[in-house]
Coordinates of C-alpha atoms in Angstrom, one line a residue:
M188 CA -112.5 64.9 -9.5
T189 CA -112.3 65.4 -13.2
S190 CA -110.5 63.0 -15.5
P191 CA -109.4 64.5 -19.3
G192 CA -108.1 62.3 -21.1
F193 CA -104.3 62.1 -21.9
R194 CA -101.9 60.5 -24.4
V195 CA -99.0 58.6 -23.9
V196 CA -96.0 61.0 -26.0
T197 CA -94.0 57.8 -25.7
G198 CA -93.4 54.5 -23.2
G199 CA -90.5 52.4 -22.2
L200 CA -88.9 54.9 -20.6
G201 CA -86.7 53.7 -16.7
F202 CA -88.1 55.9 -14.9
P203 CA -89.1 59.1 -15.8
E204 CA -88.4 62.0 -14.0
G205 CA -88.1 66.0 -14.2
P206 CA -89.9 66.3 -18.4
S207 CA -88.4 70.2 -18.2
H208 CA -90.0 71.6 -22.1
L209 CA -87.6 72.6 -24.9
G210 CA -90.1 74.3 -27.4
D211 CA -91.6 72.6 -30.4
G212 CA -93.2 69.5 -28.2
A213 CA -90.2 68.0 -27.2
V214 CA -89.6 67.4 -23.7
A215 CA -87.1 66.4 -22.0
V216 CA -87.0 64.2 -19.3
V217 CA -84.5 62.0 -16.7
E218 CA -84.8 58.6 -16.3
M219 CA -83.2 57.7 -12.9
Q220 CA -83.2 53.8 -14.0
G221 CA -81.3 54.4 -17.6
Q222 CA -79.3 57.3 -15.6
V223 CA -79.5 59.5 -18.9
V224 CA -81.2 62.7 -20.2
T225 CA -83.9 61.6 -23.2
R226 CA -85.1 64.1 -25.1
V227 CA -88.8 63.3 -26.7
A228 CA -90.0 64.7 -29.4
A229 CA -93.7 65.7 -30.5
D230 CA -93.5 62.8 -32.4
G231 CA -92.9 60.4 -29.6
G232 CA -89.3 59.7 -31.0
K233 CA -86.4 59.4 -28.2
T234 CA -83.1 60.6 -28.4
V235 CA -80.3 59.5 -25.4
L236 CA -78.5 63.7 -25.1
A237 CA -76.3 62.2 -22.8
R238 CA -75.6 59.3 -20.1
L239 CA -75.1 61.2 -16.6
G240 CA -74.6 58.1 -14.2
G241 CA -76.0 58.2 -10.6
G242 CA -79.6 58.5 -10.9
P243 CA -80.8 61.8 -12.5
N244 CA -84.4 62.8 -10.6
G245 CA -85.2 65.9 -12.3
S246 CA -84.2 68.9 -14.8
A247 CA -84.6 72.5 -15.3
L248 CA -83.8 74.3 -18.6
G249 CA -81.2 77.3 -18.7
A250 CA -81.0 79.8 -20.3
D251 CA -78.1 78.7 -22.2
G252 CA -80.0 76.0 -23.9
A253 CA -78.3 73.9 -20.9
I254 CA -80.2 71.0 -19.1
Y255 CA -79.6 71.1 -15.2
V256 CA -79.9 67.6 -13.4
A257 CA -80.3 67.2 -10.2
D258 CA -78.8 63.4 -9.6
N259 CA -79.4 61.4 -6.3
G260 CA -76.2 59.4 -6.7
G261 CA -78.1 56.0 -7.7
L262 CA -81.5 54.9 -6.1
S263 CA -85.2 54.8 -7.4
A264 CA -88.1 53.3 -6.0
T265 CA -89.2 49.9 -7.5
R266 CA -93.3 48.1 -8.5
S267 CA -92.2 45.7 -5.5
G268 CA -92.2 49.1 -3.0
G269 CA -87.7 48.3 -1.8
Y270 CA -85.1 50.3 -3.8
W271 CA -83.4 50.3 -7.2
H272 CA -79.4 50.6 -6.5
A273 CA -77.5 52.0 -9.3
P274 CA -74.6 49.4 -9.8
E275 CA -72.1 52.9 -9.4
P276 CA -73.0 55.0 -6.9
V277 CA -71.9 58.3 -6.8
D278 CA -72.1 61.3 -4.7
G279 CA -75.0 63.5 -5.4
R280 CA -75.2 66.0 -7.6
V281 CA -75.9 68.8 -9.9
Q282 CA -74.6 67.8 -13.5
K283 CA -75.1 70.1 -16.6
V284 CA -75.9 69.0 -20.1
L285 CA -74.7 70.7 -23.6
D286 CA -74.6 69.7 -27.1
G287 CA -73.9 65.8 -25.6
Q288 CA -71.5 66.4 -22.7
V289 CA -71.6 66.2 -19.4
T290 CA -70.1 68.0 -16.8
V291 CA -70.6 68.8 -13.1
V292 CA -72.2 71.8 -11.4
A293 CA -71.7 70.8 -8.4
T294 CA -70.5 68.1 -5.7
G295 CA -70.0 67.8 -2.3
L296 CA -73.3 69.6 -1.5
P297 CA -73.6 71.4 2.3
G298 CA -74.7 68.4 5.3
P299 CA -73.8 65.4 6.2
P300 CA -73.6 62.9 3.1
P301 CA -76.1 60.9 1.5
H302 CA -77.3 63.8 -0.6
R303 CA -79.8 63.7 -2.5
P304 CA -80.6 66.0 -4.6
N305 CA -84.3 65.5 -6.0
D306 CA -85.5 68.7 -8.3
L307 CA -83.9 72.2 -9.0
C308 CA -85.0 75.6 -10.3
F309 CA -83.3 78.6 -11.3
G310 CA -84.3 82.1 -9.1
P311 CA -85.0 84.9 -9.5
D312 CA -81.8 85.5 -9.0
G313 CA -80.1 83.6 -11.0
R314 CA -79.4 81.2 -8.7
L315 CA -80.1 77.7 -9.2
Y316 CA -82.0 76.3 -6.0
V317 CA -81.7 72.5 -5.1
T318 CA -83.5 70.3 -2.7
D319 CA -81.5 67.6 -1.2
S320 CA -83.7 64.7 0.9
H321 CA -81.3 63.0 2.6
N322 CA -81.6 59.9 3.2
W323 CA -84.8 58.4 2.5
E324 CA -84.6 55.2 1.2
D325 CA -84.2 55.4 5.2
L326 CA -87.8 56.8 6.0
R327 CA -88.0 55.2 9.9
G328 CA -84.7 57.3 10.6
L329 CA -86.0 60.0 8.0
K330 CA -83.2 63.0 8.7
P331 CA -84.1 66.8 8.1
G332 CA -83.4 67.5 4.2
R333 CA -81.6 70.5 3.0
I334 CA -82.4 73.8 -0.2
C335 CA -79.0 74.5 -1.8
A336 CA -78.9 77.6 -4.3
I337 CA -75.7 77.7 -6.8
S338 CA -74.4 80.7 -8.1
P339 CA -73.4 81.8 -11.4
D340 CA -69.3 81.4 -10.3
R341 CA -70.7 77.8 -8.8
T342 CA -70.7 78.8 -5.0
I343 CA -72.9 76.7 -3.2
T344 CA -74.9 78.0 -0.1
Q345 CA -77.5 76.1 2.2
V346 CA -80.8 78.7 2.3
A347 CA -82.8 76.2 4.5
E348 CA -82.8 73.0 5.9
V349 CA -86.8 70.8 5.9
P350 CA -87.5 67.8 7.3
A351 CA -89.9 65.3 6.0
M352 CA -87.9 64.7 2.8
P353 CA -88.1 68.2 0.5
N354 CA -88.8 67.2 -3.2
G355 CA -90.2 69.5 -6.3
I356 CA -89.1 73.1 -6.2
A357 CA -90.4 76.0 -8.3
F358 CA -91.0 80.0 -7.7
G359 CA -94.4 81.6 -8.1
P360 CA -95.2 84.7 -9.8
D361 CA -95.9 85.6 -6.6
G362 CA -91.6 85.5 -6.0
R363 CA -92.6 83.4 -3.5
L364 CA -90.7 79.8 -3.8
Y365 CA -92.7 76.5 -3.5
V366 CA -91.2 72.5 -1.7
A367 CA -92.7 69.6 -1.7
Q368 CA -92.7 68.0 1.5
S369 CA -93.4 64.4 0.8
M370 CA -93.9 63.0 4.0
T371 CA -96.6 65.5 5.6
R372 CA -97.8 65.9 2.6
K373 CA -97.9 69.8 2.6
I374 CA -97.0 72.6 0.1
L375 CA -94.7 74.9 2.1
V376 CA -94.1 78.6 0.3
F377 CA -91.0 80.7 1.6
D378 CA -91.4 84.6 1.4
W379 CA -88.3 85.5 -0.8
S380 CA -86.6 88.9 -1.5
A381 CA -83.0 89.6 -3.3
G382 CA -81.9 91.7 -0.5
T383 CA -82.7 88.7 3.1
G384 CA -83.0 85.5 0.4
L385 CA -85.9 83.4 2.3
G386 CA -87.8 83.4 5.2
D387 CA -89.5 81.2 7.0
P388 CA -91.7 78.2 6.0
R389 CA -95.8 78.8 5.4
V390 CA -97.4 75.7 5.0
F391 CA -99.5 77.0 1.3
A392 CA -101.9 73.2 1.0
K393 CA -102.3 69.7 2.2
L394 CA -102.7 66.9 -0.4
P395 CA -106.0 65.1 0.4
A396 CA -103.7 61.8 -0.8
G397 CA -101.0 60.8 -2.4
S398 CA -97.9 62.6 -1.7
P399 CA -96.2 65.8 -3.1
D400 CA -94.0 65.0 -6.1
G401 CA -92.9 67.8 -8.7
M402 CA -95.0 71.0 -9.7
C403 CA -95.0 73.7 -11.9
F404 CA -97.0 77.0 -12.8
D405 CA -99.4 77.8 -15.3
A406 CA -99.1 81.8 -16.3
G407 CA -102.8 82.6 -14.6
G408 CA -101.5 81.5 -11.0
D409 CA -102.6 77.6 -11.0
L410 CA -99.8 75.6 -9.4
Y411 CA -100.0 71.7 -10.7
V412 CA -98.6 69.5 -8.3
C413 CA -98.0 65.2 -8.7
G414 CA -99.7 63.6 -6.2
S415 CA -96.7 60.3 -6.9
V416 CA -98.2 57.7 -5.0
G417 CA -101.7 59.0 -4.3
H418 CA -102.7 58.6 -8.6
V419 CA -103.3 62.4 -8.7
I420 CA -102.4 65.2 -9.9
F421 CA -104.0 68.4 -7.6
V422 CA -104.4 71.9 -9.2
Y423 CA -104.2 75.0 -6.6
D424 CA -104.9 78.5 -7.2
A425 CA -103.3 81.4 -5.9
V426 CA -104.0 81.7 -2.6
G427 CA -103.9 77.7 -1.5
A428 CA -107.5 76.7 -2.7
L429 CA -107.9 73.3 -4.3
K430 CA -109.3 73.9 -7.8
R431 CA -109.4 70.8 -9.6
T432 CA -108.7 67.5 -9.1
I433 CA -107.0 65.4 -12.3
E434 CA -106.9 61.3 -11.7
V435 CA -104.8 59.4 -13.8
P436 CA -105.0 55.4 -13.7
T437 CA -104.0 53.4 -10.9
G438 CA -100.3 52.2 -10.7
A439 CA -98.9 55.2 -12.9
Q440 CA -97.5 57.1 -10.1
P441 CA -97.1 60.4 -11.9
T442 CA -94.0 62.3 -10.7
N443 CA -93.3 65.8 -12.3
C444 CA -95.0 67.8 -14.2
C445 CA -93.7 70.9 -17.0
I446 CA -96.3 72.7 -19.2
G447 CA -95.9 74.0 -23.3
D448 CA -98.0 74.0 -26.3
G449 CA -101.2 74.0 -24.1
Q450 CA -100.2 70.7 -22.8
L451 CA -99.3 69.4 -19.0
Y452 CA -97.0 67.0 -19.3
V453 CA -95.8 64.0 -16.7
T454 CA -93.8 61.4 -15.8
F455 CA -95.8 57.9 -15.0
S456 CA -92.8 56.2 -13.2
M457 CA -94.1 52.8 -12.7
T458 CA -95.4 52.9 -15.9
G459 CA -92.3 54.5 -17.7
E460 CA -94.3 56.3 -19.9
L461 CA -94.4 60.5 -20.5
V462 CA -97.9 62.0 -21.2
A463 CA -99.8 64.7 -22.0
Y464 CA -103.4 66.2 -21.2
D465 CA -104.5 68.7 -23.4
L466 CA -105.6 71.6 -20.6
Q467 CA -104.9 74.7 -23.4
V468 CA -102.8 75.9 -20.5
T469 CA -99.7 78.1 -20.4
A470 CA -96.7 77.8 -19.1
L471 CA -95.5 80.2 -16.9
P472 CA -92.3 82.6 -18.0
L473 CA -89.2 80.2 -15.8
H474 CA -86.4 82.2 -14.5
E475 CA -83.4 82.5 -16.5
G476 CA -79.8 81.2 -15.7
V477 CA -76.8 80.0 -16.3
I478 CA -73.7 78.4 -14.2
T479 CA -70.6 78.0 -16.0

């Protein structure tokens, strides 16, 4: 168990999630309860890039410099253990933020409502892969979620059904798709090919504690998984063996992460902070994509 020191890049965020590294020490985060996407500069300065409404849950940087957002429609956890509901909820959607303008990339996602887009990433085929956690506000009656793929022409396809709350999503350097299954503490892996798409899921790893949320790969193939309610970050090697455990302060709730400038950036959602661990890691190059 290791607990390397971290620095608080900035605080005062409204349940931050979904960081995306922008370069030059800047990181974009979505604020679920603030309903905005915010640029955090290297010195901690904050600039609201756009107001989104709903409940922005995750982000991905596109090749066009746009920030693509998974917006769950207006739902967030709270310190008290209940839920925050947006004053003006919307059906879950995927949005695009470019030059301060917000456009809707996809709404009316496949499957019955509610749609709760949670996280997203671009795939090798240029499509945007999105987890839809479905009705996670009703854990006792939780129904299977979905993985959807959005083509550059905005065609939406359901590519998998995943029970027990699909959450974080990332393509690995091996070309496979990795998905956090929060309620089972498992990371699932899907084979992927351009011809056949996704194969059947297999278990890549099971967290010893906490609930897997957002995650990211470094250039060496190690997978960093935010353990969310377990207040911990786990690091797995390419075959799913646990390499390292990084403790975080109790109550912080690390929900998602990204890598850039030799730093591991993590959103501490419950304390409203973006923090950085100096691990001297290098980010895996992201797949590029643009949704027009």
